[in-house]
Amino acid sequence: MSLRRDLRDRRLPAATIAVALAAGVAQLLLWWFGPAPKTSDFVGPPRSSYTLTNARMTEFNAAGQPSFRLQSPHLERREGDDSLYLNSPTFQLPANQAGVPDWQGQSLYGWVNKDGSQLKLQGPVEMHREAFVNAPAARIQTADVTAWPKQNRLETAAPAQMVQGGTRISGIGMRADLNDKHLELLDDVHATFPPRKR
């Protein structure tokens, strides 16, 4: 009976040592084969949150041209989040073409991601462009727009209406590429085109 007790008493410490060794080996394998730690692309001390009033910002594209300009009476960056939150923003999407005016716009709220590649305009959104050469002034009214300013593209799933001179186009859902002046309405499209002048 004492032999059985001795064997039973020795199994517990042996099992504990075996489990500890297995855990150590598993941790070494994880360090060896696991993914490398994520590096931070930010250089310098951590940034704190801040609030700006009457803020103005210009974002440039890879060619060094302005990709958009933004003004807001209230801009906020929250701690732990590198994006910007805007109240009542106004914005300009530069045409970057000689003789073509910029698109001007406004919305109720806005959000810009960390690297400035995406802009969300929340609530009602209105954009307009002045007349130039043979093109009359244009106006777009919609809501909840997602824009990629560096690519001069925008889209929304909300109802949208564009008015340019006597032309009126409306529909639900819109995609636009302002570089090649391409506008696509996705559903329930209605359009009115005035007759051409001879």
PDB file of C-alpha atoms in Angstrom, residues 55 68-75 85-92 104-112 119-126:
ATOM      1  CA  ALA A  55     -10.006  75.270 -38.557  1.00  0.00           C
ATOM      2  CA  PHE A  68      -9.224  68.953 -51.065  1.00  0.00           C
ATOM      3  CA  ARG A  69      -9.614  71.914 -48.761  1.00  0.00           C
ATOM      4  CA  LEU A  70     -11.730  71.830 -45.648  1.00  0.00           C
ATOM      5  CA  GLN A  71     -12.971  74.442 -43.186  1.00  0.00           C
ATOM      6  CA  SER A  72     -14.912  73.812 -40.001  1.00  0.00           C
ATOM      7  CA  PRO A  73     -15.984  76.002 -37.083  1.00  0.00           C
ATOM      8  CA  HIS A  74     -15.265  73.003 -34.807  1.00  0.00           C
ATOM      9  CA  LEU A  75     -12.708  70.231 -35.491  1.00  0.00           C
ATOM     10  CA  TYR A  85     -14.488  64.877 -36.469  1.00  0.00           C
ATOM     11  CA  LEU A  86     -16.023  68.047 -37.942  1.00  0.00           C
ATOM     12  CA  ASN A  87     -19.103  70.160 -37.305  1.00  0.00           C
ATOM     13  CA  SER A  88     -20.714  72.049 -40.226  1.00  0.00           C
ATOM     14  CA  PRO A  89     -17.770  71.577 -42.604  1.00  0.00           C
ATOM     15  CA  THR A  90     -17.428  73.419 -45.886  1.00  0.00           C
ATOM     16  CA  PHE A  91     -15.085  71.975 -48.484  1.00  0.00           C
ATOM     17  CA  GLN A  92     -13.566  72.451 -51.924  1.00  0.00           C
ATOM     18  CA  GLN A 104     -17.694  73.833 -53.375  1.00  0.00           C
ATOM     19  CA  GLY A 105     -19.795  72.066 -50.755  1.00  0.00           C
ATOM     20  CA  GLN A 106     -21.144  71.841 -47.244  1.00  0.00           C
ATOM     21  CA  SER A 107     -22.620  69.243 -44.910  1.00  0.00           C
ATOM     22  CA  LEU A 108     -23.928  68.946 -41.367  1.00  0.00           C
ATOM     23  CA  TYR A 109     -21.067  66.799 -39.999  1.00  0.00           C
ATOM     24  CA  GLY A 110     -17.872  65.296 -41.350  1.00  0.00           C
ATOM     25  CA  TRP A 111     -15.205  62.715 -40.602  1.00  0.00           C
ATOM     26  CA  VAL A 112     -11.702  62.325 -42.088  1.00  0.00           C
ATOM     27  CA  LEU A 119     -13.917  61.752 -46.082  1.00  0.00           C
ATOM     28  CA  LYS A 120     -17.461  61.112 -44.830  1.00  0.00           C
ATOM     29  CA  LEU A 121     -19.970  63.932 -45.132  1.00  0.00           C
ATOM     30  CA  GLN A 122     -22.944  63.225 -42.888  1.00  0.00           C
ATOM     31  CA  GLY A 123     -26.435  64.668 -43.001  1.00  0.00           C
ATOM     32  CA  PRO A 124     -27.638  66.775 -45.947  1.00  0.00           C
ATOM     33  CA  VAL A 125     -24.842  67.499 -48.446  1.00  0.00           C
ATOM     34  CA  GLU A 126     -24.917  70.215 -51.091  1.00  0.00           C
TER      35      GLU A 126
END
